[in-house]
């Protein structure tokens, strides 16, 4: 799938709980308690009941691959090519879809429905973030 735009989640007050979660190796997403529906972290209101007080709840961290795209960064100054990055749309076990990078994947092994597990990266600068690795 060409031209997939991967949204980057930023800490903006509404997503603090998400980044507090990733900093602690936990995947935290939105949930509507009355409906029992789960949503992506950037969901604002529940389409089922209109509730704008969605709660944050820990997700299992398991997902399946929906689609992905491979990007190649610019070569470094010395001409060496960076490894390709795999940007994916994954479906969490709870149902919401999430944009995230894949890690530790073999391009030839990528397929729709591939079982994935969340892993957390804690860069020296910036927010911790989640990426997904093959579940086995
Ligand atoms: Zn609801």
PDB file of C-alpha atoms and ligand atoms in Angstrom:
ATOM      1  CA  UNK A   1       0.000   0.000   0.000  1.00  0.00           C
ATOM      2  CA  UNK A   2       1.774   3.099  -1.232  1.00  0.00           C
ATOM      3  CA  UNK A   3       1.533   6.522   0.280  1.00  0.00           C
ATOM      4  CA  UNK A   4       0.283   5.494   3.689  1.00  0.00           C
ATOM      5  CA  UNK A   5       0.602   8.427   6.035  1.00  0.00           C
ATOM      6  CA  UNK A   6       1.611   7.404   9.510  1.00  0.00           C
ATOM      7  CA  UNK A   7       0.304   9.721  12.148  1.00  0.00           C
ATOM      8  CA  UNK A   8       2.712  10.567  14.893  1.00  0.00           C
ATOM      9  CA  UNK A   9       1.175  10.854  18.308  1.00  0.00           C
ATOM     10  CA  UNK A  10       2.476  13.759  20.341  1.00  0.00           C
ATOM     11  CA  UNK A  11       2.064  14.585  23.976  1.00  0.00           C
ATOM     12  CA  UNK A  12      -0.428  17.420  23.942  1.00  0.00           C
ATOM     13  CA  UNK A  13      -2.285  17.190  27.232  1.00  0.00           C
ATOM     14  CA  UNK A  14      -4.924  14.867  25.839  1.00  0.00           C
ATOM     15  CA  UNK A  15      -2.446  12.052  25.269  1.00  0.00           C
ATOM     16  CA  UNK A  16      -0.422  12.341  28.482  1.00  0.00           C
ATOM     17  CA  UNK A  17      -1.790   9.052  29.806  1.00  0.00           C
ATOM     18  CA  UNK A  18      -0.664   7.281  26.652  1.00  0.00           C
ATOM     19  CA  UNK A  19       2.921   8.508  27.020  1.00  0.00           C
ATOM     20  CA  UNK A  20       2.948   7.914  30.776  1.00  0.00           C
ATOM     21  CA  UNK A  21       2.002   4.364  29.796  1.00  0.00           C
ATOM     22  CA  UNK A  22       4.689   3.876  27.157  1.00  0.00           C
ATOM     23  CA  UNK A  23       7.273   5.278  29.597  1.00  0.00           C
ATOM     24  CA  UNK A  24       6.274   2.433  31.943  1.00  0.00           C
ATOM     25  CA  UNK A  25       6.171  -0.249  29.206  1.00  0.00           C
ATOM     26  CA  UNK A  26       2.400  -0.286  29.144  1.00  0.00           C
ATOM     27  CA  UNK A  27       0.080   0.231  26.204  1.00  0.00           C
ATOM     28  CA  UNK A  28      -2.776   2.406  27.394  1.00  0.00           C
ATOM     29  CA  UNK A  29      -5.683   3.223  25.108  1.00  0.00           C
ATOM     30  CA  UNK A  30      -9.124   4.788  25.371  1.00  0.00           C
ATOM     31  CA  UNK A  31     -12.227   2.978  26.506  1.00  0.00           C
ATOM     32  CA  UNK A  32     -15.875   3.956  26.856  1.00  0.00           C
ATOM     33  CA  UNK A  33     -16.977   2.378  30.114  1.00  0.00           C
ATOM     34  CA  UNK A  34     -20.753   2.521  29.460  1.00  0.00           C
ATOM     35  CA  UNK A  35     -20.390   0.902  26.005  1.00  0.00           C
ATOM     36  CA  UNK A  36     -17.397  -1.324  26.729  1.00  0.00           C
ATOM     37  CA  UNK A  37     -15.843  -0.123  23.458  1.00  0.00           C
ATOM     38  CA  UNK A  38     -12.119   0.469  23.014  1.00  0.00           C
ATOM     39  CA  UNK A  39     -10.581   3.256  20.963  1.00  0.00           C
ATOM     40  CA  UNK A  40      -7.229   4.500  19.727  1.00  0.00           C
ATOM     41  CA  UNK A  41      -5.394   6.948  22.023  1.00  0.00           C
ATOM     42  CA  UNK A  42      -6.339   9.958  19.916  1.00  0.00           C
ATOM     43  CA  UNK A  43     -10.077   9.200  19.978  1.00  0.00           C
ATOM     44  CA  UNK A  44     -11.982  12.139  21.429  1.00  0.00           C
ATOM     45  CA  UNK A  45     -15.529  10.883  21.881  1.00  0.00           C
ATOM     46  CA  UNK A  46     -17.393   7.601  21.752  1.00  0.00           C
ATOM     47  CA  UNK A  47     -19.373   7.293  18.488  1.00  0.00           C
ATOM     48  CA  UNK A  48     -21.713   4.884  20.248  1.00  0.00           C
ATOM     49  CA  UNK A  49     -22.991   7.147  23.016  1.00  0.00           C
ATOM     50  CA  UNK A  50     -21.265  10.486  22.395  1.00  0.00           C
ATOM     51  CA  UNK A  51     -19.449  10.282  25.711  1.00  0.00           C
ATOM     52  CA  UNK A  52     -16.490  12.652  25.692  1.00  0.00           C
ATOM     53  CA  UNK A  53     -15.149  11.346  28.982  1.00  0.00           C
ATOM     54  CA  UNK A  54     -13.409   8.288  27.606  1.00  0.00           C
ATOM     55  CA  UNK A  55     -11.278   6.578  30.206  1.00  0.00           C
ATOM     56  CA  UNK A  56      -7.738   5.294  29.747  1.00  0.00           C
ATOM     57  CA  UNK A  57      -7.335   1.574  30.172  1.00  0.00           C
ATOM     58  CA  UNK A  58      -4.420  -0.817  29.703  1.00  0.00           C
ATOM     59  CA  UNK A  59      -4.506  -2.901  26.531  1.00  0.00           C
ATOM     60  CA  UNK A  60      -3.109  -6.405  26.311  1.00  0.00           C
ATOM     61  CA  UNK A  61      -0.409  -5.280  23.887  1.00  0.00           C
ATOM     62  CA  UNK A  62      -1.201  -7.938  21.315  1.00  0.00           C
ATOM     63  CA  UNK A  63      -2.174  -7.043  17.785  1.00  0.00           C
ATOM     64  CA  UNK A  64      -2.337  -8.259  14.220  1.00  0.00           C
ATOM     65  CA  UNK A  65      -0.884  -6.614  11.150  1.00  0.00           C
ATOM     66  CA  UNK A  66      -3.408  -4.818   8.933  1.00  0.00           C
ATOM     67  CA  UNK A  67      -1.188  -3.089   6.403  1.00  0.00           C
ATOM     68  CA  UNK A  68       2.308  -1.694   6.171  1.00  0.00           C
ATOM     69  CA  UNK A  69       4.642   0.365   4.090  1.00  0.00           C
ATOM     70  CA  UNK A  70       8.411   0.309   3.803  1.00  0.00           C
ATOM     71  CA  UNK A  71      10.287   3.577   3.819  1.00  0.00           C
ATOM     72  CA  UNK A  72      13.895   4.220   2.986  1.00  0.00           C
ATOM     73  CA  UNK A  73      15.549   7.135   4.697  1.00  0.00           C
ATOM     74  CA  UNK A  74      18.174   9.381   3.177  1.00  0.00           C
ATOM     75  CA  UNK A  75      21.659   7.945   2.891  1.00  0.00           C
ATOM     76  CA  UNK A  76      24.074   9.171   5.527  1.00  0.00           C
ATOM     77  CA  UNK A  77      26.807  11.653   4.665  1.00  0.00           C
ATOM     78  CA  UNK A  78      29.183   8.792   3.984  1.00  0.00           C
ATOM     79  CA  UNK A  79      26.734   7.251   1.546  1.00  0.00           C
ATOM     80  CA  UNK A  80      25.623   4.336   3.674  1.00  0.00           C
ATOM     81  CA  UNK A  81      21.927   3.601   3.363  1.00  0.00           C
ATOM     82  CA  UNK A  82      19.942   3.397   6.592  1.00  0.00           C
ATOM     83  CA  UNK A  83      17.969   0.220   7.183  1.00  0.00           C
ATOM     84  CA  UNK A  84      14.429   0.413   5.817  1.00  0.00           C
ATOM     85  CA  UNK A  85      11.715   1.346   8.272  1.00  0.00           C
ATOM     86  CA  UNK A  86       8.470  -0.568   8.406  1.00  0.00           C
ATOM     87  CA  UNK A  87       5.480   1.596   9.163  1.00  0.00           C
ATOM     88  CA  UNK A  88       2.357  -0.339   9.960  1.00  0.00           C
ATOM     89  CA  UNK A  89      -1.272  -0.119  10.783  1.00  0.00           C
ATOM     90  CA  UNK A  90      -2.044  -2.754  13.399  1.00  0.00           C
ATOM     91  CA  UNK A  91      -5.294  -3.955  14.895  1.00  0.00           C
ATOM     92  CA  UNK A  92      -5.087  -4.272  18.664  1.00  0.00           C
ATOM     93  CA  UNK A  93      -6.661  -7.295  20.330  1.00  0.00           C
ATOM     94  CA  UNK A  94      -9.228  -4.881  21.796  1.00  0.00           C
ATOM     95  CA  UNK A  95     -10.208  -3.704  18.308  1.00  0.00           C
ATOM     96  CA  UNK A  96      -8.745  -0.218  17.732  1.00  0.00           C
ATOM     97  CA  UNK A  97      -6.264   0.365  14.943  1.00  0.00           C
ATOM     98  CA  UNK A  98      -2.953   1.988  15.723  1.00  0.00           C
ATOM     99  CA  UNK A  99      -0.157   3.370  13.579  1.00  0.00           C
ATOM    100  CA  UNK A 100       3.235   2.132  14.716  1.00  0.00           C
ATOM    101  CA  UNK A 101       6.621   1.042  13.503  1.00  0.00           C
ATOM    102  CA  UNK A 102       7.471  -2.604  13.183  1.00  0.00           C
ATOM    103  CA  UNK A 103      10.722  -3.947  14.565  1.00  0.00           C
ATOM    104  CA  UNK A 104      12.548  -7.211  14.080  1.00  0.00           C
ATOM    105  CA  UNK A 105      10.525  -8.183  11.063  1.00  0.00           C
ATOM    106  CA  UNK A 106      11.601  -9.932   7.917  1.00  0.00           C
ATOM    107  CA  UNK A 107      10.110  -8.161   4.921  1.00  0.00           C
ATOM    108  CA  UNK A 108       9.362 -11.465   3.224  1.00  0.00           C
ATOM    109  CA  UNK A 109       7.468 -12.695   6.284  1.00  0.00           C
ATOM    110  CA  UNK A 110       5.119  -9.735   6.504  1.00  0.00           C
ATOM    111  CA  UNK A 111       1.514 -10.665   5.850  1.00  0.00           C
ATOM    112  CA  UNK A 112      -1.892  -9.412   6.770  1.00  0.00           C
ATOM    113  CA  UNK A 113      -2.928 -10.916  10.099  1.00  0.00           C
ATOM    114  CA  UNK A 114       0.630 -11.483  11.323  1.00  0.00           C
ATOM    115  CA  UNK A 115       0.481 -11.748  15.152  1.00  0.00           C
ATOM    116  CA  UNK A 116       2.363  -8.928  16.833  1.00  0.00           C
ATOM    117  CA  UNK A 117       3.268  -7.864  20.342  1.00  0.00           C
ATOM    118  CA  UNK A 118       3.920  -4.353  21.607  1.00  0.00           C
ATOM    119  CA  UNK A 119       7.446  -3.385  22.601  1.00  0.00           C
ATOM    120  CA  UNK A 120       8.528  -0.086  24.051  1.00  0.00           C
ATOM    121  CA  UNK A 121      11.387   2.183  23.119  1.00  0.00           C
ATOM    122  CA  UNK A 122      12.831   4.744  25.504  1.00  0.00           C
ATOM    123  CA  UNK A 123      14.916   7.161  23.475  1.00  0.00           C
ATOM    124  CA  UNK A 124      17.425   9.426  25.174  1.00  0.00           C
ATOM    125  CA  UNK A 125      15.373  12.391  24.042  1.00  0.00           C
ATOM    126  CA  UNK A 126      11.655  12.661  23.523  1.00  0.00           C
ATOM    127  CA  UNK A 127       8.772  10.497  24.527  1.00  0.00           C
ATOM    128  CA  UNK A 128       8.906   6.744  24.883  1.00  0.00           C
ATOM    129  CA  UNK A 129       6.957   5.104  22.116  1.00  0.00           C
ATOM    130  CA  UNK A 130       5.485   1.784  21.174  1.00  0.00           C
ATOM    131  CA  UNK A 131       6.433  -0.393  18.252  1.00  0.00           C
ATOM    132  CA  UNK A 132       5.392  -3.905  17.357  1.00  0.00           C
ATOM    133  CA  UNK A 133       7.407  -7.083  16.915  1.00  0.00           C
ATOM    134  CA  UNK A 134       6.342 -10.513  15.691  1.00  0.00           C
ATOM    135  CA  UNK A 135       4.603 -12.288  18.566  1.00  0.00           C
ATOM    136  CA  UNK A 136       6.808 -15.386  18.372  1.00  0.00           C
TER     137      UNK A 136
HETATM  138 ZN1  LIG B   1     -19.908   4.932  24.529  1.00  0.00          ZN
END
